[in-house]
Short mmCIF file of C-alpha atoms and ligand atoms in Angstrom, two decimals:
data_model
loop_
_atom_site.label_atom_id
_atom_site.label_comp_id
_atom_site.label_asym_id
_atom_site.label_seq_id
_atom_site.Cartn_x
_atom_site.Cartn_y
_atom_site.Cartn_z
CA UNK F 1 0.00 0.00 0.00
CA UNK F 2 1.21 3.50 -0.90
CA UNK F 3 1.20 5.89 1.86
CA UNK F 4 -0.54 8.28 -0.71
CA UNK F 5 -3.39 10.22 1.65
CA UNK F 6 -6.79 9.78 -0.59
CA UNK F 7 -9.93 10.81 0.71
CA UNK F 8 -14.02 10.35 -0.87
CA UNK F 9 -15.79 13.21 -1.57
CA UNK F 10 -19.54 12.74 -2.02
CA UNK F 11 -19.45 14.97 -5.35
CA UNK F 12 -22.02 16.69 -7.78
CA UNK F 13 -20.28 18.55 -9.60
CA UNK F 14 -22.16 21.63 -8.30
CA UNK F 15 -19.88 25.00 -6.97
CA UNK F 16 -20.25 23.74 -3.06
CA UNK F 17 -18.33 20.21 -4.16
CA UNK F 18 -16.37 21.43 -7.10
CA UNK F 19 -14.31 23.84 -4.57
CA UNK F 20 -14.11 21.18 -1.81
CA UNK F 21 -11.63 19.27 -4.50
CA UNK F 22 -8.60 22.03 -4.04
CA UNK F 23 -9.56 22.62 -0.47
CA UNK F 24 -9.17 19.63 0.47
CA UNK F 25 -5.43 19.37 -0.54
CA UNK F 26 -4.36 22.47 0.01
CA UNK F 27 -6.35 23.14 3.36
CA UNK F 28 -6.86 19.21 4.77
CA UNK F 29 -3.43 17.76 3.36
CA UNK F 30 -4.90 15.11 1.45
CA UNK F 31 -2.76 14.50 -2.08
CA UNK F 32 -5.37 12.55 -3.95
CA UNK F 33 -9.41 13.24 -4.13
CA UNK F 34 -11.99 11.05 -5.81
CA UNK F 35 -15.48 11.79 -6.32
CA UNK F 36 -18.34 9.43 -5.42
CA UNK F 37 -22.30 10.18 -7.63
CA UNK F 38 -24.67 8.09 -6.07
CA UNK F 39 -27.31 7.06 -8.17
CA UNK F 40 -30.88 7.65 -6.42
CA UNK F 41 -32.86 8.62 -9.02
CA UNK F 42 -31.55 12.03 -10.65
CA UNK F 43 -32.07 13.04 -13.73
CA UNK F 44 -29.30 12.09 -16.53
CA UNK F 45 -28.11 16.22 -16.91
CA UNK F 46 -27.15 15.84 -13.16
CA UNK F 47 -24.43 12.61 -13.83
CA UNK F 48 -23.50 14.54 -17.26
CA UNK F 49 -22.59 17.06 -15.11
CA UNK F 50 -20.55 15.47 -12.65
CA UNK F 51 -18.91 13.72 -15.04
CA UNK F 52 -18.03 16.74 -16.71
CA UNK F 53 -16.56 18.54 -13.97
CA UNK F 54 -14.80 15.64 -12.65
CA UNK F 55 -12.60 14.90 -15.99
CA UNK F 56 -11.94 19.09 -15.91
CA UNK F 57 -10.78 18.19 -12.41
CA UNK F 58 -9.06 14.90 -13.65
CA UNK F 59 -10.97 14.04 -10.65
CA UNK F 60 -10.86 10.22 -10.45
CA UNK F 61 -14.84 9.60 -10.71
CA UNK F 62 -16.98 6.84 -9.09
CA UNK F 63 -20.69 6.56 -10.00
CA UNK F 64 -22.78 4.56 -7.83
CA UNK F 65 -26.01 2.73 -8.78
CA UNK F 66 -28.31 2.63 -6.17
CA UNK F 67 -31.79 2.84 -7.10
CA UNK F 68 -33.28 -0.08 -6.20
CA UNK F 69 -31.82 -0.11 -2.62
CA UNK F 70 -33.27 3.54 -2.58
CA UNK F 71 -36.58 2.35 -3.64
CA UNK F 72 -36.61 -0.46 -1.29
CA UNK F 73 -36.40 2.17 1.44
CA UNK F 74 -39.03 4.46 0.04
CA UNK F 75 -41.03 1.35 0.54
CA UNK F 76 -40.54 0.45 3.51
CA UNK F 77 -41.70 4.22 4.19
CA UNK F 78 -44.65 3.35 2.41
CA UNK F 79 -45.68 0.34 5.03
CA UNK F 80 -44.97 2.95 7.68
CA UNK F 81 -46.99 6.25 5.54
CA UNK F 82 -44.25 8.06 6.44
CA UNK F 83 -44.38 12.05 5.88
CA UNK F 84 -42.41 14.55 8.26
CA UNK F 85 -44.43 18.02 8.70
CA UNK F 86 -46.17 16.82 4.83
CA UNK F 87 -43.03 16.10 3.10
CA UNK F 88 -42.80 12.60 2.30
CA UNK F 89 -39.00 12.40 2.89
CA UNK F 90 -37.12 11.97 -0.80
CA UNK F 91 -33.65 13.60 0.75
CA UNK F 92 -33.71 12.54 4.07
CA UNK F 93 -34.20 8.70 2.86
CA UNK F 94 -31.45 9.00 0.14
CA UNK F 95 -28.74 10.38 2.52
CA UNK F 96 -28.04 6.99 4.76
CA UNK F 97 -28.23 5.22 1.59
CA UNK F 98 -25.82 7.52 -0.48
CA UNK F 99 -23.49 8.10 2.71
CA UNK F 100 -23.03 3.90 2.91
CA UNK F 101 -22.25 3.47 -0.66
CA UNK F 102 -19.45 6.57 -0.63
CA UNK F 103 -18.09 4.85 2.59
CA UNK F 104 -17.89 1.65 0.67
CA UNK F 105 -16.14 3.06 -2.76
CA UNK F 106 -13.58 4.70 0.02
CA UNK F 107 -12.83 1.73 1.78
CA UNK F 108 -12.62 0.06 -1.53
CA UNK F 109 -10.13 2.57 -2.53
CA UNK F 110 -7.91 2.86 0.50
CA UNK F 111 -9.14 6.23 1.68
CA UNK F 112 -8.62 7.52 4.87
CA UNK F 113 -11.19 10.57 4.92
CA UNK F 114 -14.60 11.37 3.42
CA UNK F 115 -15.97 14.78 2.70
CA UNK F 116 -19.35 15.92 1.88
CA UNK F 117 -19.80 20.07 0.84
CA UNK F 118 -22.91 20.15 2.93
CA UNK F 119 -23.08 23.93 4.77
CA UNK F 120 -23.93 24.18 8.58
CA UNK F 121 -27.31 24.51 8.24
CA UNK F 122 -29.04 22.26 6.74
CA UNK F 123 -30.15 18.42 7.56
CA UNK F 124 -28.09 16.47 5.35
CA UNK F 125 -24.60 17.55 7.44
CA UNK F 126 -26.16 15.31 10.01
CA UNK F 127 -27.18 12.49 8.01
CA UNK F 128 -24.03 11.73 6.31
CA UNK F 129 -21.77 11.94 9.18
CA UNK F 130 -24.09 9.52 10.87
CA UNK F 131 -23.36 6.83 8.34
CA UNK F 132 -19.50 7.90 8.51
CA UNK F 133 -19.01 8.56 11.70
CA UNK F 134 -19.25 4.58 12.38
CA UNK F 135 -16.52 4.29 10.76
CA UNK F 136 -12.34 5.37 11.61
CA UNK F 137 -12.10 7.38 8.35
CA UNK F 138 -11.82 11.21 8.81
CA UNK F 139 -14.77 12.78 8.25
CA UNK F 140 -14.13 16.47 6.84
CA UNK F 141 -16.99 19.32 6.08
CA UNK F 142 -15.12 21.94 3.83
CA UNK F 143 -18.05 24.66 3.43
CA UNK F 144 -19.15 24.12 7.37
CA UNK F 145 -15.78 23.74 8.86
CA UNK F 146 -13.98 27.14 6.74
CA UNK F 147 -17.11 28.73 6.94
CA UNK F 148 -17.50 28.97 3.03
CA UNK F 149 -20.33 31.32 1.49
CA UNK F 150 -21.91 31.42 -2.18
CA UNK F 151 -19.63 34.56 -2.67
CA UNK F 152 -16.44 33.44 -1.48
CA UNK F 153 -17.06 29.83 -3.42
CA UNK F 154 -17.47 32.19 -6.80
CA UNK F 155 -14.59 33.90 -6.20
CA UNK F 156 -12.43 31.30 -5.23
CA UNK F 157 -13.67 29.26 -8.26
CA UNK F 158 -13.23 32.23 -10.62
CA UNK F 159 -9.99 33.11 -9.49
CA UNK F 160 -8.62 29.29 -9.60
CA UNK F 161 -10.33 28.43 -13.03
CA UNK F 162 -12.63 25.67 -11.99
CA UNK F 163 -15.00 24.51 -13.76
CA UNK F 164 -18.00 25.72 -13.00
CA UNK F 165 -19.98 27.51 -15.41
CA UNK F 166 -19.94 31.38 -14.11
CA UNK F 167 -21.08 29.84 -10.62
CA UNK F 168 -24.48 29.85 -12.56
CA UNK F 169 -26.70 26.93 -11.46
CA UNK F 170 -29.59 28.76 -11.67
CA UNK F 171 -31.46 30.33 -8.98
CA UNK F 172 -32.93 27.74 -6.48
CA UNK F 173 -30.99 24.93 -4.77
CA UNK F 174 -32.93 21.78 -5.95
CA UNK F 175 -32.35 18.18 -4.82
CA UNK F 176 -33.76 16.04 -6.93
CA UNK F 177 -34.66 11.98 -6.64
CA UNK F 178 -36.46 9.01 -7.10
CA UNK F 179 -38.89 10.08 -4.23
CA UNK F 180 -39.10 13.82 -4.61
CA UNK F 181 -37.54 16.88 -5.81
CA UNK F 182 -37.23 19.75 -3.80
CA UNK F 183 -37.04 23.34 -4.50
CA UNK F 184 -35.31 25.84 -2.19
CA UNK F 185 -33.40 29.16 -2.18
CA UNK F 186 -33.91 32.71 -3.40
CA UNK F 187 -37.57 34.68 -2.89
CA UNK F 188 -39.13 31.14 -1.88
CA UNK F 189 -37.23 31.65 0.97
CA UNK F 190 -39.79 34.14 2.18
CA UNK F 191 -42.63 32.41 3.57
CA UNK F 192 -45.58 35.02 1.84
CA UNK F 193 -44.10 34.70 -1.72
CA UNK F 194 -46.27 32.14 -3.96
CA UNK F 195 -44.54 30.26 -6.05
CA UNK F 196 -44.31 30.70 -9.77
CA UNK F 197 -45.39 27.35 -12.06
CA UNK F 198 -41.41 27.75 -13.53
CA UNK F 199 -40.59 26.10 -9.91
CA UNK F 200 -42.44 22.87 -10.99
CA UNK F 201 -40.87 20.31 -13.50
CA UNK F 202 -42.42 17.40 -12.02
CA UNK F 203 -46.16 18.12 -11.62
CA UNK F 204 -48.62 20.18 -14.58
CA UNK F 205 -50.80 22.60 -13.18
CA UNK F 206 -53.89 20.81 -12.82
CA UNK F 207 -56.79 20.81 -15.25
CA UNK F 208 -60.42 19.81 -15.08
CA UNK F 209 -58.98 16.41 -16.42
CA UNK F 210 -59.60 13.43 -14.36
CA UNK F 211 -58.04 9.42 -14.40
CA UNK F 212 -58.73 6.42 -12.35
CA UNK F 213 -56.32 4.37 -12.04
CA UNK F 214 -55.38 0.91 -9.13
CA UNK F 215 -52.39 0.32 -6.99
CA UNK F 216 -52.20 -3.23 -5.93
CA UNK F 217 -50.08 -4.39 -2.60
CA UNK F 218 -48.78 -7.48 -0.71
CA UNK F 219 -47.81 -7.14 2.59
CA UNK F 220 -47.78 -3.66 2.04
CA UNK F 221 -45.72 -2.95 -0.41
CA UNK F 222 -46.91 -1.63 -4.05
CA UNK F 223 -46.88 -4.39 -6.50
CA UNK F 224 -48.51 -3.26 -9.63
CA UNK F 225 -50.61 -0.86 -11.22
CA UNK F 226 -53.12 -1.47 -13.39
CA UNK F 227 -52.72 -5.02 -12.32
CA UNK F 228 -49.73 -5.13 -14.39
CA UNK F 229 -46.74 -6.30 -12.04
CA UNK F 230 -43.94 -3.96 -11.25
CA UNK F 231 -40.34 -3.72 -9.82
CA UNK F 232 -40.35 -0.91 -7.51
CA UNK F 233 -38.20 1.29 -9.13
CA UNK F 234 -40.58 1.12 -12.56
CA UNK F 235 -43.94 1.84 -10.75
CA UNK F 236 -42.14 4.95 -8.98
CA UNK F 237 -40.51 6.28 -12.54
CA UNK F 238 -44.34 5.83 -14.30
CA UNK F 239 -46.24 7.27 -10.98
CA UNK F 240 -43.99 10.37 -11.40
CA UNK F 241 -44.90 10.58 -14.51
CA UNK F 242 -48.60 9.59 -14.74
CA UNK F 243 -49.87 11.53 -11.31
CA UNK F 244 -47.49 14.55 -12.09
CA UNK F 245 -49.21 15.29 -15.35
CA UNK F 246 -52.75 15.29 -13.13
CA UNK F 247 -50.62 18.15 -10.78
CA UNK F 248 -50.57 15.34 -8.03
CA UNK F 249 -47.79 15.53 -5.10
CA UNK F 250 -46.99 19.08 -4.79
CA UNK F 251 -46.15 20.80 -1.55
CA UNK F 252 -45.73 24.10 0.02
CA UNK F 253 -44.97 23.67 4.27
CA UNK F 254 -43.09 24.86 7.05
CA UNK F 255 -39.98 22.44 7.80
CA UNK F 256 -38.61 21.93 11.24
CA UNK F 257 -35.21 21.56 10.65
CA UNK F 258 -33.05 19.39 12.62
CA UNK F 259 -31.03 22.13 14.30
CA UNK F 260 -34.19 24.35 14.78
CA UNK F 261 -34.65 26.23 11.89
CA UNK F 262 -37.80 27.08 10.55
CA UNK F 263 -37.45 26.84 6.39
CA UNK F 264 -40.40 26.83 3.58
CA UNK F 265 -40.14 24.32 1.37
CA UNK F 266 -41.87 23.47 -2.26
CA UNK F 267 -41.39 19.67 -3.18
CA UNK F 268 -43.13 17.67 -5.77
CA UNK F 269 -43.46 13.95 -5.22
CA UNK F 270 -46.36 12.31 -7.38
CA UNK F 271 -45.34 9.03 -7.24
CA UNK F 272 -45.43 8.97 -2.97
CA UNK F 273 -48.83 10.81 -2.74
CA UNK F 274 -50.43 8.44 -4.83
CA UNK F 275 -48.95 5.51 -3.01
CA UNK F 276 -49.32 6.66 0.40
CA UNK F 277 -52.94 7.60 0.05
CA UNK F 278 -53.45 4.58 -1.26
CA UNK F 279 -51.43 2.92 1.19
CA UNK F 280 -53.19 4.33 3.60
CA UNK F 281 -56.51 3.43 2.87
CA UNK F 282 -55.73 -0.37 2.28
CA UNK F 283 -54.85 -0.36 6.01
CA UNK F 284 -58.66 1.77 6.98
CA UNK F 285 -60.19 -1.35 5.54
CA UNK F 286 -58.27 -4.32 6.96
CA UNK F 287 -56.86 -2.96 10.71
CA UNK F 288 -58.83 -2.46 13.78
CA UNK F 289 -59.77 0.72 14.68
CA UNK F 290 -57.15 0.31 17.47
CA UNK F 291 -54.17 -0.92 15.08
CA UNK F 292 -54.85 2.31 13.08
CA UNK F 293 -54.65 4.67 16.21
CA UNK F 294 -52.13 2.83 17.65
CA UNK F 295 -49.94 2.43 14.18
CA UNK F 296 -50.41 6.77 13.72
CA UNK F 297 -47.83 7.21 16.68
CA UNK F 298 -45.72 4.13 15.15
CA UNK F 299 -45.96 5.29 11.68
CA UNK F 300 -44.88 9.19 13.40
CA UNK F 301 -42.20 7.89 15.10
CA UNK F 302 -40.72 5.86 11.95
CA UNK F 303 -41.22 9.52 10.07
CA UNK F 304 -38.97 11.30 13.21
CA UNK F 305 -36.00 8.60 12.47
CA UNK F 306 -36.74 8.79 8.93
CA UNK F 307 -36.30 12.52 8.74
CA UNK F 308 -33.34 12.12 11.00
CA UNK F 309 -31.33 10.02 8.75
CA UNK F 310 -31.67 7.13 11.00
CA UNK F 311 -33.72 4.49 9.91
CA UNK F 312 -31.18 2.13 11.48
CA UNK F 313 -31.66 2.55 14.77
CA UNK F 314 -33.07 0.51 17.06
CA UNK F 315 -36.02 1.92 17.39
CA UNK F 316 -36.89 2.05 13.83
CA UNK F 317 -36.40 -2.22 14.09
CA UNK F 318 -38.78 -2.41 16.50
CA UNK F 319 -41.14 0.01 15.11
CA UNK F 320 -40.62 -2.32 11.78
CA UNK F 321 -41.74 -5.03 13.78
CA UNK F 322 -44.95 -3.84 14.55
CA UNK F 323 -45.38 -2.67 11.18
CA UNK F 324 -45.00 -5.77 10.26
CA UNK F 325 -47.19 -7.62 11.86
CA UNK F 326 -49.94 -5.10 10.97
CA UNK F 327 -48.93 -5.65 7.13
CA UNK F 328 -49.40 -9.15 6.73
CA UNK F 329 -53.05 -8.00 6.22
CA UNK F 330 -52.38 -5.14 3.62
CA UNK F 331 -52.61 -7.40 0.60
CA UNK F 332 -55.59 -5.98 -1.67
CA UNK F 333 -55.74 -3.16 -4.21
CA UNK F 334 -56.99 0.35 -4.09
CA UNK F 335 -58.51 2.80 -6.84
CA UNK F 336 -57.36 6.31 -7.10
CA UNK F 337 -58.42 9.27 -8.71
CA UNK F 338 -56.25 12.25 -9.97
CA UNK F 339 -58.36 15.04 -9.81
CA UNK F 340 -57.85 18.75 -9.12
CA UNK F 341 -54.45 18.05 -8.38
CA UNK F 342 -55.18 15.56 -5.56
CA UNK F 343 -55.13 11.71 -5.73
CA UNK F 344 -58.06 10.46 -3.87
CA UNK F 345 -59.22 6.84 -2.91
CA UNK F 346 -62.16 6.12 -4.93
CA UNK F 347 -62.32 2.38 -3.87
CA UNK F 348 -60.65 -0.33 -1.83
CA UNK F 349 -60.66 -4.32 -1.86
CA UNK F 350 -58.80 -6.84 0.23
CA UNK F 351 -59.77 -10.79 1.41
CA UNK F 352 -58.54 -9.01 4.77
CA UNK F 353 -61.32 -6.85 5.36
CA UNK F 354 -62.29 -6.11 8.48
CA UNK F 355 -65.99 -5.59 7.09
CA UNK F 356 -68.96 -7.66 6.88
CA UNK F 357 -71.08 -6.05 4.33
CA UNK F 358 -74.19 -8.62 6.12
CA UNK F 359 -73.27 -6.29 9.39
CA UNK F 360 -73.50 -3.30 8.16
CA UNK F 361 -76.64 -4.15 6.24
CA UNK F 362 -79.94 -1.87 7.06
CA UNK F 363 -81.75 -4.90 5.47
CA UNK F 364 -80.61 -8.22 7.50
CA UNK F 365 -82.13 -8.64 10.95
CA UNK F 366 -79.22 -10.76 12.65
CA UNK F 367 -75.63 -8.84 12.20
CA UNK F 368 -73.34 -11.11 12.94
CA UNK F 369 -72.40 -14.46 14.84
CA UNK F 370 -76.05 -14.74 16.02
CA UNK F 371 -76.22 -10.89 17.74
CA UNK F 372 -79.82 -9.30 16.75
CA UNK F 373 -80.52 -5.51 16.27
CA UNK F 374 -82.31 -6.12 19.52
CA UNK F 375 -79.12 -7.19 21.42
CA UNK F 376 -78.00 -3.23 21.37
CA UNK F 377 -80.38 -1.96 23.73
CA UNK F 378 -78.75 -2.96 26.52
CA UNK F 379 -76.08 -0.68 25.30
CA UNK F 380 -77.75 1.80 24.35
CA UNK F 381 -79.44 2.42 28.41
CA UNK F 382 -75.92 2.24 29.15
CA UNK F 383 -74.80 4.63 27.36
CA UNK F 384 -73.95 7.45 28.98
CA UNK F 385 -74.85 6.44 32.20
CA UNK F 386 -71.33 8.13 34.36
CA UNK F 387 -71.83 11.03 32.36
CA UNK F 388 -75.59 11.50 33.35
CA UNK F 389 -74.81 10.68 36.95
CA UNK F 390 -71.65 12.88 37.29
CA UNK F 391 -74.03 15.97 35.85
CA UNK F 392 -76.44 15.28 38.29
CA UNK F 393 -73.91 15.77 41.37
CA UNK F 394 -72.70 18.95 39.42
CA UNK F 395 -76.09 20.26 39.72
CA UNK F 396 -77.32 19.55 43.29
CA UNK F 397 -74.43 21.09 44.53
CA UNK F 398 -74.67 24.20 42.55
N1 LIG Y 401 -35.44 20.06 3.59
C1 LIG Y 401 -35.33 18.78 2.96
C2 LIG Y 401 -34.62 17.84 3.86
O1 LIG Y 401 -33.91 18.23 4.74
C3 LIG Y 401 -34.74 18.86 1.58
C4 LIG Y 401 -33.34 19.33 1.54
C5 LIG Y 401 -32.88 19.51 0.16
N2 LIG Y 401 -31.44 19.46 0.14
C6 LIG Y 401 -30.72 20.22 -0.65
N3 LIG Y 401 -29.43 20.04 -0.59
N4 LIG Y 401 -31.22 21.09 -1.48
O2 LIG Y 401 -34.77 16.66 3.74
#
């Protein structure tokens, strides 16, 4: 083994990661830097870029396939209907997975330090480093740790000749995968400003058009649309596509960040709206009503840790195995319908349902297992009864 010092740097090919390439040899003493592109789902232009910059840096170049890993995850959020604050959680999924396969490649490579150009701010500082910080490799934060800005990152790159064209990547900060795409930066930044449609590439305005259309499940987990069978990276791609030109999965909150920060936030995610919605009404039709009250706070918790960047820890196992359990009955299929932008459940159907369409007859006199209409008066003279006897010591003693 050389003693040549090489360190990974999770690279786009964007300004933030194009200056951490001279920084880090000149500021962090490493002699050799290779870039790591994970693959999660963005578009082609993105790679092309990378690519590009990394052969003006005669940046050794790694490019990382992991979509279907990615879309595993995104359903396993799916089981759990996970959605922090309304976002269904495209970046904060990718991260553990895109953090794991850079610490791989480095390892691989004999590296003995990993960099991301994440800024202090933001969420996905914290997600990375808590993939890499289970490791002994150096983990190094160029824009955080020399407290880069947009200006100085121009400059620099002007002044050194890097390749970035003008510092010019347009005017929002987008991140952009198989799950969602999200649109930050410049006058969104202020809470009261709409949005123009230019912010949207994902999602059509939506017209007075309407489509039905089924997502069928085992265990769970989407299977098929249309009853035509699907890998889960091929029924995400077409979703995307097929809800987004109905102006399904578009979103305008207020993010908690991590550290505390209040941000707004547009995201488009077609795809995960239509599947969690109808996700989430397979399980109204086959749980109890006290596995669906109980599985909310589950399903919230599994959205904290997902949001986190954690979905390994402990907790999230456990929480898994509840989920589970509860999703050995969400097998069935449910009908959606795009319309004014939303993606509603129109009908559902599983041999799991909790419903007895004799019980819930107006027209049969015995509901079920022998009980007649007759049975519930009982009840109902119950019914009530603390309540009327706790208002009538109220009253005598007012
Ligand atoms: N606020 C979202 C999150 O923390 C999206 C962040 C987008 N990241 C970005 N580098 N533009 O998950």
């Amino acid at each position: 083994m050389s003693d040549t010092k090489r360190v990974a740097l999770a690279f786009s090919g964007g300004l933030d990661t194009t200056v951490c390439v001279p920084l880090l040899q000149e500021e962090y003493g490493y002699d050799e830097v290779i870039g790591v592109t994970v693959d999660v789902g963005q578009p082609e232009s993105e790679f092309e870029e990378a690519e590009e910059t990394a052969e003006a840096l005669e940046l050794d170049h790694y490019v990382v396939d992991a979509k279907d890993e990615f879309a595993a995850l995104c359903f396993d959020a799916v089981r759990a209907n996970a959605s922090y604050q309304g976002y269904p959680l495209g970046t904060a999924l990718a991260r553990p997975v895109i953090a794991k396969a850079i610490l791989d490649v480095a390892k691989e490579q004999g590296c003995s330090g990993l960099a991301h150009g994440c800024t202090g701010k933001g969420n996905d500082q914290l997600r990375f480093e808590a993939v890499w910080r289970d490791s002994d490799l150096e983990v190094i934060a160029p824009v955080r740790e020399l407290g880069l800005t947009r200006e100085f990152e121009q400059e620099y790159a002007a002044e050194r000749n890097l390749p970035v064209e003008g510092g010019d990547e347009g005017k929002y900060s987008i991140d952009t995968n198989l799950w969602s795409r999200s649109v930050e930066g410049s006058e969104l930044e202020d809470p009261s400003y709409v949005p123009p449609e230019d912010i949207y590439e994902w999602t059509k305005a939506p017209t007075g058009e309407t489509l039905e259309i089924e997502i069928g499940f085992e265990n769970g987990y989407p299977v098929s649309l249309d009853e035509a069978e699907m890998e889960p990276v091929e029924l995400i791609e077409e979703l995307n596509e097929l809800a987004g030109g109905y102006g399904v999965g578009r979103s305008d909150i207020m993010e908690d960040r991590m550290l505390g920060l209040k941000v707004r936030e547009n995201y488009e995610h077609p795809a995960a709206t239509v599947l969690l919605n109808a996700h989430a009404a397979l399980e109204d039709l086959v749980l109890t009503k006290e596995e669906r009250a109980f599985k909310k706070q589950v399903d919230h918790e599994w959205s904290e840790k997902g949001y986190q960047g954690l979905v390994n820890a402990p907790l999230v196992r456990a929480l898994e195995g509840f989920i589970a359990e509860t999703q050995k009955r969400a097998t069935g299929s449910v009908t959606i319908r795009f319309e004014g932008g939303q993606a509603r459940p129109v009908g559902r159907k599983s041999k799991y349902a909790v419903y007895s369409a004799e019980a819930a007859s107006f027209n049969t006199e015995d509901i079920v297992g022998g009980i007649e209409q007759n049975d519930a008066t009982g009840v109902a003279k119950y019914h009530g009864f603390q309540e009327r006897l706790a208002n009538r010591v109220i009253d005598s003693e007012e």
